[in-house]
Short mmCIF file of C-alpha atoms in Angstrom, two decimals:
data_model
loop_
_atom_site.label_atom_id
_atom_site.label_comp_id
_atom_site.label_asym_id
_atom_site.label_seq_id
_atom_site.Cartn_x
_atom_site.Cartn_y
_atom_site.Cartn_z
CA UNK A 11 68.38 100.20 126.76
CA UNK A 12 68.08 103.23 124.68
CA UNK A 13 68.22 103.31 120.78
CA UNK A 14 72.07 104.19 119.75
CA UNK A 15 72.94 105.47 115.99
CA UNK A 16 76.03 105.72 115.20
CA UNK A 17 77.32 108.35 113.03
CA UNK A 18 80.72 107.75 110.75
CA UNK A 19 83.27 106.84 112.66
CA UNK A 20 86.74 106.38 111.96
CA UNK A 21 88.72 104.15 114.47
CA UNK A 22 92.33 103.72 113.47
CA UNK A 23 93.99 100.84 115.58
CA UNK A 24 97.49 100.61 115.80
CA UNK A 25 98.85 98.96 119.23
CA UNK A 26 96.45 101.29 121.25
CA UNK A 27 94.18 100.52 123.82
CA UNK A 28 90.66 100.43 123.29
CA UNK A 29 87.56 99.71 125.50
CA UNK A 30 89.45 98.67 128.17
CA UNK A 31 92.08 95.97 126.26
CA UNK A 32 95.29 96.32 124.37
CA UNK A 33 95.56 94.95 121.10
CA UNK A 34 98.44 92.36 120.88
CA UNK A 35 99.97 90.48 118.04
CA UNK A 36 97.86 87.25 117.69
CA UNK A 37 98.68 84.15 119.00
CA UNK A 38 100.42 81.32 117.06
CA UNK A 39 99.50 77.75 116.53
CA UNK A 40 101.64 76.74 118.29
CA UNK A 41 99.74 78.80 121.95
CA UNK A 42 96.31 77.15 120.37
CA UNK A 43 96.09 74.41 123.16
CA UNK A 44 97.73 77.44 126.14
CA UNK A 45 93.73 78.78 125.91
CA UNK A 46 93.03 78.53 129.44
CA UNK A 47 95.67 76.27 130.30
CA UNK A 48 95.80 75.33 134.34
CA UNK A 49 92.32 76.69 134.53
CA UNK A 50 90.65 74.84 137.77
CA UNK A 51 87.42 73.80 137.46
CA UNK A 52 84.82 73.84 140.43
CA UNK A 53 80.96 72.35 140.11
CA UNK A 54 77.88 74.24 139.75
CA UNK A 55 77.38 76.14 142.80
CA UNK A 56 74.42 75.88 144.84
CA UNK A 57 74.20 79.85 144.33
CA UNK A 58 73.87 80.74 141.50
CA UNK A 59 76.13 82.64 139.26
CA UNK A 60 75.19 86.02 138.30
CA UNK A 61 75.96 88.77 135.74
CA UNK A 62 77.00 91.99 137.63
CA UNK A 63 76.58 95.30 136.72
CA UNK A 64 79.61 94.51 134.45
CA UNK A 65 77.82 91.69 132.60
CA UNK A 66 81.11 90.43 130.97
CA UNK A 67 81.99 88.77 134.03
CA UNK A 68 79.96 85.67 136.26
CA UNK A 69 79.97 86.09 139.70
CA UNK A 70 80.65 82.90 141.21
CA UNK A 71 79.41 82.63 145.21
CA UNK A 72 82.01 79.85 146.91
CA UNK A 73 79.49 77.50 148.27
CA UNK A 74 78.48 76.96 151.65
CA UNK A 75 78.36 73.12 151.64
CA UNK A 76 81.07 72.11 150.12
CA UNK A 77 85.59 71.99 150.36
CA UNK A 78 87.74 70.42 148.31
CA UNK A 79 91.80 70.10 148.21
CA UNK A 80 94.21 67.35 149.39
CA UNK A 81 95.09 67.44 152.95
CA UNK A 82 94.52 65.90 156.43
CA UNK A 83 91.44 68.46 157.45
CA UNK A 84 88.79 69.22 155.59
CA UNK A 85 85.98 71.87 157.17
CA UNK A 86 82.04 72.47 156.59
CA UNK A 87 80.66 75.46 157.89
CA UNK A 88 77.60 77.80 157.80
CA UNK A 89 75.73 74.77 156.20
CA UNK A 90 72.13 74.45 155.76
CA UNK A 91 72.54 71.13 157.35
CA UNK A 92 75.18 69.88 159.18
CA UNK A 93 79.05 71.45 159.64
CA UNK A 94 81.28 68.83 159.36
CA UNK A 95 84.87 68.48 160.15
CA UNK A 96 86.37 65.78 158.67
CA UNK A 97 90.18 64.58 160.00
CA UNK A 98 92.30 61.99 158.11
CA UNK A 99 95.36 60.08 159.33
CA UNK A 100 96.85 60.61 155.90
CA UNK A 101 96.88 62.89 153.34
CA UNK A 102 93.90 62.49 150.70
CA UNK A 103 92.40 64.00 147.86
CA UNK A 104 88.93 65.36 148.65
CA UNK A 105 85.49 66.45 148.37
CA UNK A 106 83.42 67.40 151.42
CA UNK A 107 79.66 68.12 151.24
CA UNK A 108 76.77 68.79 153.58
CA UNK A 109 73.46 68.72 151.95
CA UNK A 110 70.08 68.02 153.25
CA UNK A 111 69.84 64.92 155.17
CA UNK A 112 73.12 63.72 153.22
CA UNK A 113 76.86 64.31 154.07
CA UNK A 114 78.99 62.91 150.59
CA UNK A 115 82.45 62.37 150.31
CA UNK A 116 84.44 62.01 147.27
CA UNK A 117 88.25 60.63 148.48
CA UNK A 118 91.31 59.25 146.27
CA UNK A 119 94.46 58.75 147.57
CA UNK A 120 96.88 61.34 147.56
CA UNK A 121 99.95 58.67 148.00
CA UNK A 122 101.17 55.48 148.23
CA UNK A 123 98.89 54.62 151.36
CA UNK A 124 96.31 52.32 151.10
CA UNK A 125 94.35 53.07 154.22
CA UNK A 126 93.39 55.62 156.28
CA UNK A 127 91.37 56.68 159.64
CA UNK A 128 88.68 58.95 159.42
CA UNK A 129 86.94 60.74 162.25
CA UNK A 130 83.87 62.78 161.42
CA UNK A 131 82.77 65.25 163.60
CA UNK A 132 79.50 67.76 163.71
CA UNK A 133 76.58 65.32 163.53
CA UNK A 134 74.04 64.76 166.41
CA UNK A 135 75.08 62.89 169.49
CA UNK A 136 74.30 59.86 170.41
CA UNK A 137 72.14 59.37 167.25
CA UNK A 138 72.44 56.51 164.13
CA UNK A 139 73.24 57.31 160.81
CA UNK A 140 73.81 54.77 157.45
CA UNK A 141 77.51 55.32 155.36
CA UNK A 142 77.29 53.69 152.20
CA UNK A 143 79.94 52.90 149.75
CA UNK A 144 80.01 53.24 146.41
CA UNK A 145 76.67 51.62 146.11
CA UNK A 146 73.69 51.19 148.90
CA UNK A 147 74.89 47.54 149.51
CA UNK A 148 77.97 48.72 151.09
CA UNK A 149 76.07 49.41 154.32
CA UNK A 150 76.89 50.22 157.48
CA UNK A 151 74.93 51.55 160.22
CA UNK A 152 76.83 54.05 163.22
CA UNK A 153 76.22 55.16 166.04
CA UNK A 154 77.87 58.48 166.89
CA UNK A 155 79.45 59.45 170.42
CA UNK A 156 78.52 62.12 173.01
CA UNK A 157 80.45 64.61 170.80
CA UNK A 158 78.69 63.75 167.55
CA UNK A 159 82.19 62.37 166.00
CA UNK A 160 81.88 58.73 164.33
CA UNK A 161 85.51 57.39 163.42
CA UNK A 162 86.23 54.72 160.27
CA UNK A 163 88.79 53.02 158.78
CA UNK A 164 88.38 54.01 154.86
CA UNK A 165 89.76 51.78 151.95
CA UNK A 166 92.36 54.24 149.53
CA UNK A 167 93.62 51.19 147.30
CA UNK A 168 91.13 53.65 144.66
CA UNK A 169 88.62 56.37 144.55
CA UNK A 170 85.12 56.45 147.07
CA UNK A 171 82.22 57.78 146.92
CA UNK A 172 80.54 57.66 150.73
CA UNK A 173 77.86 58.67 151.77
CA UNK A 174 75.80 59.08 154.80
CA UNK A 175 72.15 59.27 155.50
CA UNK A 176 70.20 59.31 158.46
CA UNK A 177 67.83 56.90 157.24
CA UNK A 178 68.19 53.46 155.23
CA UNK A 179 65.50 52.78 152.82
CA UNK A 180 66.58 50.83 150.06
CA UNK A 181 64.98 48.86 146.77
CA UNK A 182 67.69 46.44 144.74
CA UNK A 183 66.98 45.11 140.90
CA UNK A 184 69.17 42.61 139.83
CA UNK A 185 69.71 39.61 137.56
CA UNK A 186 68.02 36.74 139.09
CA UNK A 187 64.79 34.83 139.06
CA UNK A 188 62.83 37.50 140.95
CA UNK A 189 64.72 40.46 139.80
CA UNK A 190 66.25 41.29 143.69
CA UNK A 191 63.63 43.25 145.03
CA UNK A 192 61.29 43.70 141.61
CA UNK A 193 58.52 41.69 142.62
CA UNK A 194 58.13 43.30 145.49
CA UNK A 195 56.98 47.15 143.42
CA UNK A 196 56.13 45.52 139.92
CA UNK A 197 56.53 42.67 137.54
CA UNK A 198 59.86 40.95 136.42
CA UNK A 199 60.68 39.26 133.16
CA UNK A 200 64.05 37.60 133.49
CA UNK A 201 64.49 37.25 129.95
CA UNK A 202 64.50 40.60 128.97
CA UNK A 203 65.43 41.78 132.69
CA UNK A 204 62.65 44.17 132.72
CA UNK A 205 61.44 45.39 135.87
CA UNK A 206 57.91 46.47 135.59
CA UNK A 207 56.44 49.05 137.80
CA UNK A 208 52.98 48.11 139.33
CA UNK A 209 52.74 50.90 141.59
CA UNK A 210 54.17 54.05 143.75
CA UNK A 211 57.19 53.29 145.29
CA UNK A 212 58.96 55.76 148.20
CA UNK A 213 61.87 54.13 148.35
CA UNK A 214 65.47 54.58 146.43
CA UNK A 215 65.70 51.88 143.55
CA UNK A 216 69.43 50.75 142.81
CA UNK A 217 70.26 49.07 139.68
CA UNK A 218 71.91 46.29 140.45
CA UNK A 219 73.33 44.59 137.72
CA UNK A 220 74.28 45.54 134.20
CA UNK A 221 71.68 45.55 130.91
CA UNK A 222 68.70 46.01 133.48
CA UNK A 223 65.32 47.45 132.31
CA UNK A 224 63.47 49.53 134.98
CA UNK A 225 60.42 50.62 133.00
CA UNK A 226 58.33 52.75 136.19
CA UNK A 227 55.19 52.40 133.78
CA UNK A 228 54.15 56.07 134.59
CA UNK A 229 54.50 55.53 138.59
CA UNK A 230 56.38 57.60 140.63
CA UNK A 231 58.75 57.34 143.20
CA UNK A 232 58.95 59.74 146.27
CA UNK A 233 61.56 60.82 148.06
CA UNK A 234 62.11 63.04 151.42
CA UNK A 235 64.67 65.67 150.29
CA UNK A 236 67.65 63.26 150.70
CA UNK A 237 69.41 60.56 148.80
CA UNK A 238 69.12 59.20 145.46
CA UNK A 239 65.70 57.79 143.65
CA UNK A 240 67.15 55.61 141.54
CA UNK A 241 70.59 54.98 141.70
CA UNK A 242 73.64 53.26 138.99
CA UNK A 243 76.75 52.92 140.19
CA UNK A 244 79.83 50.78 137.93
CA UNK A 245 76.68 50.21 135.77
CA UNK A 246 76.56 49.81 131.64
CA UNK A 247 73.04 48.75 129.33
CA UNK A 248 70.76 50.00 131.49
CA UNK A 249 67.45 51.26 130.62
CA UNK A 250 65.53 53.72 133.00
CA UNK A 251 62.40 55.02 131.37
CA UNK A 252 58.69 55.99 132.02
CA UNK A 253 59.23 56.81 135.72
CA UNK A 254 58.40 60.10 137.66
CA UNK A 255 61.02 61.01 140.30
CA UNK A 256 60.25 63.48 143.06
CA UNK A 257 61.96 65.08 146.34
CA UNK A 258 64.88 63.56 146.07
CA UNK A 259 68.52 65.30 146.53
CA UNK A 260 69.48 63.55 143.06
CA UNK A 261 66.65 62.05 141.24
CA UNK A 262 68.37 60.10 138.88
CA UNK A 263 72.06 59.26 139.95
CA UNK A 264 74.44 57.87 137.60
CA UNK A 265 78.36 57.40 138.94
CA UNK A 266 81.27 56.03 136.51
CA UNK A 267 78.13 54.37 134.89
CA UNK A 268 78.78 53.96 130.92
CA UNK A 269 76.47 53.35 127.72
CA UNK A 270 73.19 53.65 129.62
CA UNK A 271 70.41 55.54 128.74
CA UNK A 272 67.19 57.33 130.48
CA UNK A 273 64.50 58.13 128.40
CA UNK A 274 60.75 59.36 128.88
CA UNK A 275 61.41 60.07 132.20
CA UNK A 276 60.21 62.99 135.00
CA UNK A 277 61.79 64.53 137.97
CA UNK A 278 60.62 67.29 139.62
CA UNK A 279 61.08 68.91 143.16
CA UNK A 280 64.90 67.34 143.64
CA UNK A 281 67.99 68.88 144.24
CA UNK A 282 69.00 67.99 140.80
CA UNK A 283 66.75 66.39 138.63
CA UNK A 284 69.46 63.59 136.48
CA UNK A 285 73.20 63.71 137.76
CA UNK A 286 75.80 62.19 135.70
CA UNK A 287 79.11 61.69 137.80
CA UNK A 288 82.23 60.32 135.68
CA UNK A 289 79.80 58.60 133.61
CA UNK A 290 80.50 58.60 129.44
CA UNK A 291 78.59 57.32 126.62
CA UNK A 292 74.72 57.66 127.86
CA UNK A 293 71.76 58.63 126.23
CA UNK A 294 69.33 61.18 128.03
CA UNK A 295 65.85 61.36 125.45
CA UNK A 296 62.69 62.68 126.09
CA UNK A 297 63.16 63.31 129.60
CA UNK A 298 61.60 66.26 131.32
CA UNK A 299 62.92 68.05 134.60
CA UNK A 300 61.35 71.03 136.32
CA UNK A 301 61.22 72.61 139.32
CA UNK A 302 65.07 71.98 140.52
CA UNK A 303 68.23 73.12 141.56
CA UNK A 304 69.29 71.66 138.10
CA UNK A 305 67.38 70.06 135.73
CA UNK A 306 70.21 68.05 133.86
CA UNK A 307 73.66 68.15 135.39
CA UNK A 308 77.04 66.81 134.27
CA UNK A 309 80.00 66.28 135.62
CA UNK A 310 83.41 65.19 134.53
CA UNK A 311 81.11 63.13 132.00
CA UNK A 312 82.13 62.62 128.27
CA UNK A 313 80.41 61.61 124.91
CA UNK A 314 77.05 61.93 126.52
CA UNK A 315 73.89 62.52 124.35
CA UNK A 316 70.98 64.82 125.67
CA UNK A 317 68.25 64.77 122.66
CA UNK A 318 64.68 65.98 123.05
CA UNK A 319 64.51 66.89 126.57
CA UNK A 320 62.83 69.61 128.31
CA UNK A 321 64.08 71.66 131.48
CA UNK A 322 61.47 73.88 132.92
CA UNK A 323 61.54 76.05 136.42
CA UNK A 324 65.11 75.25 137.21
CA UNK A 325 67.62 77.18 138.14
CA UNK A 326 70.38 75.28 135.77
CA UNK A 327 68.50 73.79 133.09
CA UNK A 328 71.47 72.01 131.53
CA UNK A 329 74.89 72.39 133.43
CA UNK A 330 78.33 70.90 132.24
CA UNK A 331 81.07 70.78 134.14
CA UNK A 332 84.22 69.66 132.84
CA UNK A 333 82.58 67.65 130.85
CA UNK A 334 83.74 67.05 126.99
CA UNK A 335 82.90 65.74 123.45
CA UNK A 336 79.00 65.78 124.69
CA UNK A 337 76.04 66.18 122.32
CA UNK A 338 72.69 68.97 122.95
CA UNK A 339 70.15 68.85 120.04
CA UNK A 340 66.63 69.55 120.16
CA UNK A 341 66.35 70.25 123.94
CA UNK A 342 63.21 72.88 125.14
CA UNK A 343 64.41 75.11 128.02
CA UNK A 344 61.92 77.67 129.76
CA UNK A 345 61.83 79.56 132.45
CA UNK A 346 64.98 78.59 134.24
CA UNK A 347 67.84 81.14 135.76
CA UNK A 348 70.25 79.76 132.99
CA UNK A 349 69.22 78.02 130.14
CA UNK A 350 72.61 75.99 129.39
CA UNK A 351 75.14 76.67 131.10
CA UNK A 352 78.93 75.06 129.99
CA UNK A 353 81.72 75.30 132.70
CA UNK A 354 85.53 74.25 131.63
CA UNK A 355 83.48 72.14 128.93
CA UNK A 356 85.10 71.98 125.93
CA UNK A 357 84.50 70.18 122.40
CA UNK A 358 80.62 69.75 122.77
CA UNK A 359 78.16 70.53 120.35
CA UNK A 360 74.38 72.44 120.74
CA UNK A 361 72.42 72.12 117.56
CA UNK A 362 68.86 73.03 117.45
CA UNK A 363 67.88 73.71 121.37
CA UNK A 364 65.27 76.12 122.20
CA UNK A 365 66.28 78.15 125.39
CA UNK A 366 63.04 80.73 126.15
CA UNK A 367 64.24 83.04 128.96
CA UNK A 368 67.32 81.55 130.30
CA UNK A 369 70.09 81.91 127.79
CA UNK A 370 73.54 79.65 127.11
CA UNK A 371 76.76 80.33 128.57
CA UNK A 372 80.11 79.51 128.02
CA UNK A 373 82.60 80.12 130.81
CA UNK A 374 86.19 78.91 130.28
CA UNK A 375 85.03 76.51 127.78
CA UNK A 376 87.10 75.67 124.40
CA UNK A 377 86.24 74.51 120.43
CA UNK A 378 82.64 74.29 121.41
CA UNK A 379 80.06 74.03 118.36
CA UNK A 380 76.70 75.68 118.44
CA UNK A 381 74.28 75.49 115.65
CA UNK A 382 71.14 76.56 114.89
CA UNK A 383 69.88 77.19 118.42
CA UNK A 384 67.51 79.91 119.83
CA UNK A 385 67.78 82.08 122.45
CA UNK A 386 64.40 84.27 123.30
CA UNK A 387 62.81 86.49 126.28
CA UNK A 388 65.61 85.72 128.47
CA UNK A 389 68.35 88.34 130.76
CA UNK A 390 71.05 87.09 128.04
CA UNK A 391 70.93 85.26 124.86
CA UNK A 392 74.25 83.99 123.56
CA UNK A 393 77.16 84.97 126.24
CA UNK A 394 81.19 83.82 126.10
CA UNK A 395 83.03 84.47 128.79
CA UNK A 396 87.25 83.65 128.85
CA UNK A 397 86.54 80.63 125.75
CA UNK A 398 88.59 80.04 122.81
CA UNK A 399 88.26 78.83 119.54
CA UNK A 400 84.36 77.92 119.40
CA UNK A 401 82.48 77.99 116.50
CA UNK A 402 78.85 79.72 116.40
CA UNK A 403 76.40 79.42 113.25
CA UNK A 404 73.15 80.13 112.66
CA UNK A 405 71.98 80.95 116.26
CA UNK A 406 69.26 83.05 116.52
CA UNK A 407 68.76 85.46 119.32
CA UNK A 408 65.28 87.47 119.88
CA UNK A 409 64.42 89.28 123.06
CA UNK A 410 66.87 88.92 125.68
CA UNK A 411 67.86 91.82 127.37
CA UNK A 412 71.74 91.37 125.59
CA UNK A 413 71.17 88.89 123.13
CA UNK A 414 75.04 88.65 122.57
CA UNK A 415 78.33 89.42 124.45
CA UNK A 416 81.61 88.11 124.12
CA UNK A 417 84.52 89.22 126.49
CA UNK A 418 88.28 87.80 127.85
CA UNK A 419 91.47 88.53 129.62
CA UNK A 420 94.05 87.47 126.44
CA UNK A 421 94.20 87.37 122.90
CA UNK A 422 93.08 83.38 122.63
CA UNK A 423 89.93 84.30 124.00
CA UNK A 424 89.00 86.32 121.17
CA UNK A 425 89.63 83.46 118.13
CA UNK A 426 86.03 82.35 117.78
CA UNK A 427 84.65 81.80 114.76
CA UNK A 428 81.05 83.60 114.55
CA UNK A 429 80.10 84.02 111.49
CA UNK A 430 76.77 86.27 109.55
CA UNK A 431 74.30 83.92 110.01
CA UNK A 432 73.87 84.87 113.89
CA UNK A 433 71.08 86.63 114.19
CA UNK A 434 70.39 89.35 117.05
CA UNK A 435 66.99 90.67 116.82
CA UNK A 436 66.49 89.88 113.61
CA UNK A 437 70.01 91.52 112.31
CA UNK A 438 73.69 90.04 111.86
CA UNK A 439 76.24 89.67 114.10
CA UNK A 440 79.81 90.98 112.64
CA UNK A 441 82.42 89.49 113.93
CA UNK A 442 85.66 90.58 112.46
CA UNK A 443 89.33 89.42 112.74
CA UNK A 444 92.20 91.01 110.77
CA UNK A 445 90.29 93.48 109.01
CA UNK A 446 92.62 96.22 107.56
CA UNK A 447 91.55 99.55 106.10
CA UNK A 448 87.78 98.46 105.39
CA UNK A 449 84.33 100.34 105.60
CA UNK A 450 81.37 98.69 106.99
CA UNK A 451 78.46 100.17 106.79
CA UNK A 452 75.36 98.53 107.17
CA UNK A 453 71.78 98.67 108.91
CA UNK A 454 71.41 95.27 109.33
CA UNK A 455 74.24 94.69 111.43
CA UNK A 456 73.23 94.36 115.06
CA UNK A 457 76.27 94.25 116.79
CA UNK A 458 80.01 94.58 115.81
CA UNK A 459 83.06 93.17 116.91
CA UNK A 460 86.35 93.44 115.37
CA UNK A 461 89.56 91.59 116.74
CA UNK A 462 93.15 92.62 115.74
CA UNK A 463 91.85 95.22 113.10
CA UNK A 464 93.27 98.38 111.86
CA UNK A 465 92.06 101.66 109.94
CA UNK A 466 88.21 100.53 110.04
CA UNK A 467 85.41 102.98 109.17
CA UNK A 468 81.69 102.02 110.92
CA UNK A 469 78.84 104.23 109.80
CA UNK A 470 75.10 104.49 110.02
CA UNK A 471 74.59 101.67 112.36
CA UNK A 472 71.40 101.41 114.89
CA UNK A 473 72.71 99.28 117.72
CA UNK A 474 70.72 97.86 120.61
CA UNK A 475 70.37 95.45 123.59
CA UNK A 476 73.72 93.38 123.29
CA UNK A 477 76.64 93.78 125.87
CA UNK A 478 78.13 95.87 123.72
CA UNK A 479 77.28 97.55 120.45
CA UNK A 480 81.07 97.84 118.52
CA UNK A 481 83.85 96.22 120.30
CA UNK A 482 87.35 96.61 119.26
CA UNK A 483 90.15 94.19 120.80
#
C-alpha cells in the first residue's frame, strides 16, 4: 500500500452520507443490549473464513460436513467422508456431521416426546460400525443392511451426543484399586488417583470418573485420523497434563465437563488440537498445539481460562464460538491463518497474547476487553467486524498488512471504546465519537476514525496499511 498524505481537509457532517454509511442519531441505553440481537451463531467452519477484496467483511464458506435445524430429515452431502441422511420419526433439534472416520450427532428434543426412531443411511453395506453415547461405555456395535442404512431407537428424555466409528479401541481410568484400565499403559496411585504413563499408548483414554489425574509423563498417544485421544464427558477435577496427542479428529475432548484443567500438554496433527463442548470453568496452561485445523477451540463454553499457551501452524489458533466471560492472557500464536478468532463471543477478555502473523478477530462479538496484546507480520492485526461496545487498550500492532479496521451495518456497532494507547506501526489510533467543530492535526496519528462527528478539520496526516486511513460514520 502506497504512502497517503493528507492535505487540510475540512469534512462538515451533518446527516450526510459518507464512505458508504449514513450518520444516524446514536443509540440510547436503553438499544445497548439490541447490538446484534437474534444474531445466529454457527461453529468454526472447516473452510476457513476469509477477508475479500472488501476486507471489512469475512467470508464464511457453509461447510460441507455438517446441517443443523429442527426437523424430521437432516442431509450430508459432498462430504469428504461419508453423505449421510439421517430420518427421524419425530421432530428433533439437530446437528449432523461427517468427518473422517466419524459421523457425530448432536440431538435434543424438539417436544414433548421422549423417544424417537432413527434410520441412518449412506454408510457401507453390509459392514460394522461402533455408536457411542455420550461416553465410549455406551457401546454398541451395528451391522448395516444391503443399503448401508442402520436404524435405532434414540433416548430424547435430554440432549445426546452419538457418535459412530468404524473401529472400537478404547482405554478407561477410573476410581478403583487398579485405576480401570491404568495399569494396563502406566502406574496407578489410588490415593491421589493418578494415572501414570509408562509408555506409548494408541488407543483413546476416557476419564472415567471425577478428580482423576492422567499425568502421560511425556508419552504420547496416537491416533488414526478419527475419534477422540483422550476423552471427558459429565467430568469435573480432572487433571490432564504432560501428554503428547497426535492424529486424532479431537485430541483432547472435553463435553459439559466443568472445573478441569489441562496443562503442559501437546497435540499436533488432529483435527482440532483441545475441544471444549458446553464445558465452563477449566483451566488450559502451558499447553502447546500445532499443526491443526484448530489449535484451541471453544464452543458454547463459559468462564474458561487459556494462560500461557502456544498455537503454532494452525489454521485457528484460538477459536470461540459463542462462548462468554472467558479469559486469554499470555498466549504465543505464530504462523496460523487466524491468530484468535472470537465468533458471537461476548464479555471475554485478551490481555497480553502475542499473535505473530495471524491477527485477532472479532465477528459479532459484544463488551469484549483486550489489553495489552500484540499483533505483528500478519494479513491483519486488530479487525472488528458487526461488535459493539468492546473496549481496546494498549494493543500494539506492527507489520500486518492492515494493522486495524473496524466496520458495521448500524450505529451500535460503532460504540467501542478504543482509546490513544493503540498503537499502529508505532503511531496512535484516533478513535473519535461526538466530536464537534475540532481540528486534529497530528503526525503521529496512524489511523482516524470519527463516529457521529460534525465540522472536523484533519490535516497533515501520513496514513498507511490499515483498512482504512480516516473513516467517518
Amino acid at each position: 500500500m502506497q504512502t497517503k498524505t493528507i492535505p487540510l481537509i475540512t469534512i462538515l457532517l451533518v446527516l450526510a452520507t459518507v464512505n458508504g454509511l449514513t450518520q444516524h442519531e446514536k443509540a440510547t441505553s436503553n438499544e445497548e443490549n439490541m447490538c446484534n440481537q437474534g444474531k445466529v451463531w454457527e461453529p468454526s467452519l472447516e473452510d476457513p473464513p476469509r477477508i475479500l477484496e472488501d476486507p471489512s467483511r469475512i467470508e464464511e464458506v457453509e461447510p460441507t460436513w455438517r446441517v443443523e435445524g429442527k426437523g424430521k430429515k437432516f442431509e450430508v452431502e459432498n462430504s469428504e467422508y461419508l453423505d449421510i441422511t439421517l430420518r427421524s420419526t419425530e421432530e428433533v433439534e439437530l446437528v449432523l456431521e461427517s468427518l473422517p472416520e466419524m459421523v457425530i450427532i448432536h440431538i435434543s428434543p424438539a417436544t414433548k416426546k421422549e423417544k424417537t426412531v432413527i434410520t441412518l443411511c449412506g454408510f457401507k453395506p453390509l459392514t460394522k460400525y461402533h455408536r457411542y453415547e455420550d461416553s465410549y461405555h455406551n457401546h454398541q456395535p451395528f451391522k448395516t443392511d444391503n443399503k448401508g442404512c442402520y436404524t435405532y431407537l434414540q433416548d430424547l428424555s435430554k440432549p445426546h451426543h452419538v457418535f459412530i466409528q468404524p473401529r472400537t479401541s478404547t482405554l478407561f481410568i477410573k476410581d478403583d484399586p487398579t485405576g480401570g484400565d491404568c495399569t494396563k499403559i502406566g502406574t496407578w496411585d489410588w490415593p491421589t488417583k493418578t494415572c501414570t504413563l509408562t509408555k506409548d499408548v494408541d488407543q483413546t483414554i476416557e476419564i472415567d470418573s471425577n478428580n482423576i489425574t492422567l499425568d502421560g509423563a511425556n508419552h504420547t498417544i496416537t491416533g488414526t485420523g478419527t475419534g477422540h485421544g483422550v476423552h471427558l464427558h459429565r467430568k469435573s477435577g480432572v487433571t490432564i497434563k504432560n501428554l503428547e496427542i497426535k492424529e486424532f479428529y479431537f485430541g483432547v475432548y472435553l463435553v459439559d465437563s466443568d472445573n478441569n484443567t489441562l496443562e503442559g500438554n501437546t497435540a499436533t496433527n488432529n483435527g482440532n488440537g483441545f475441544q471444549l463442548r458446553d464445558s465452563n470453568n477449566n483451566t488450559l496452561e502451558g499447553n502447546t498445539a500445532t499443526n491443526n485445523h484448530t489449535g484451541f477451540e471453544l464452543e458454547n463454553s463459559n468462564n474458561n481460562t487459556l494462560e500461557g499457551n502456544t498455537a503454532s501452524g494452525n489454521h485457528d489458533g484460538i477459536y470461540l464460538g459463542a462462548s462468554n466471560g472467558n479469559t486469554l492472557n499470555g498466549n504465543t500464536l505464530s504462523n496460523n491463518d487466524f491468530g484468535i478468532w472470537l465468533h458471537f463471543a461476548d464479555y471475554n477478555t485478551l490481555n497480553n497474547n502475542l499473535s505473530n502473523s495471524g491477527g485477532i478477530a472479532l465477528e459479532d462479538s459484544d463488551h469484549n476487553t483486550l489489553n495489552n496484546n500484540t499483533v505483528i507480520n500478519g494479513w491483519g492485526g486488530i479487525h472488528i467486524f458487526d461488535s459493539c461496545y468492546n473496549t481496546l487498550s494498549g494493543n500494539t500492532m506492527f507489520n500486518n498488512e492492515e494493522n486495524f479496521g473496524l466496520s458495521g451495518e448500524k450505529d451500535e456497532h460503532f460504540d467501542n471504546d478504543i482509546d490513544t494507547s493503540n498503537t499502529v506501526d508505532g503511531k496512535q489510533i484516533f478513535y473519535i465519537k461526538n466530536a464537534v467543530n475540532q481540528v486534529f492535526d497530528s503526525t503521529n496519528i496512524g489511523t482516524f476514525y470519527c463516529v457521529k462527528c460534525e465540522k472536523i478539520t484533519v490535516k497533515n496526516l501520513v496514513l498507511e496499511k490499515n483498512r482504512s486511513g480516516i473513516y467517518f460514520y
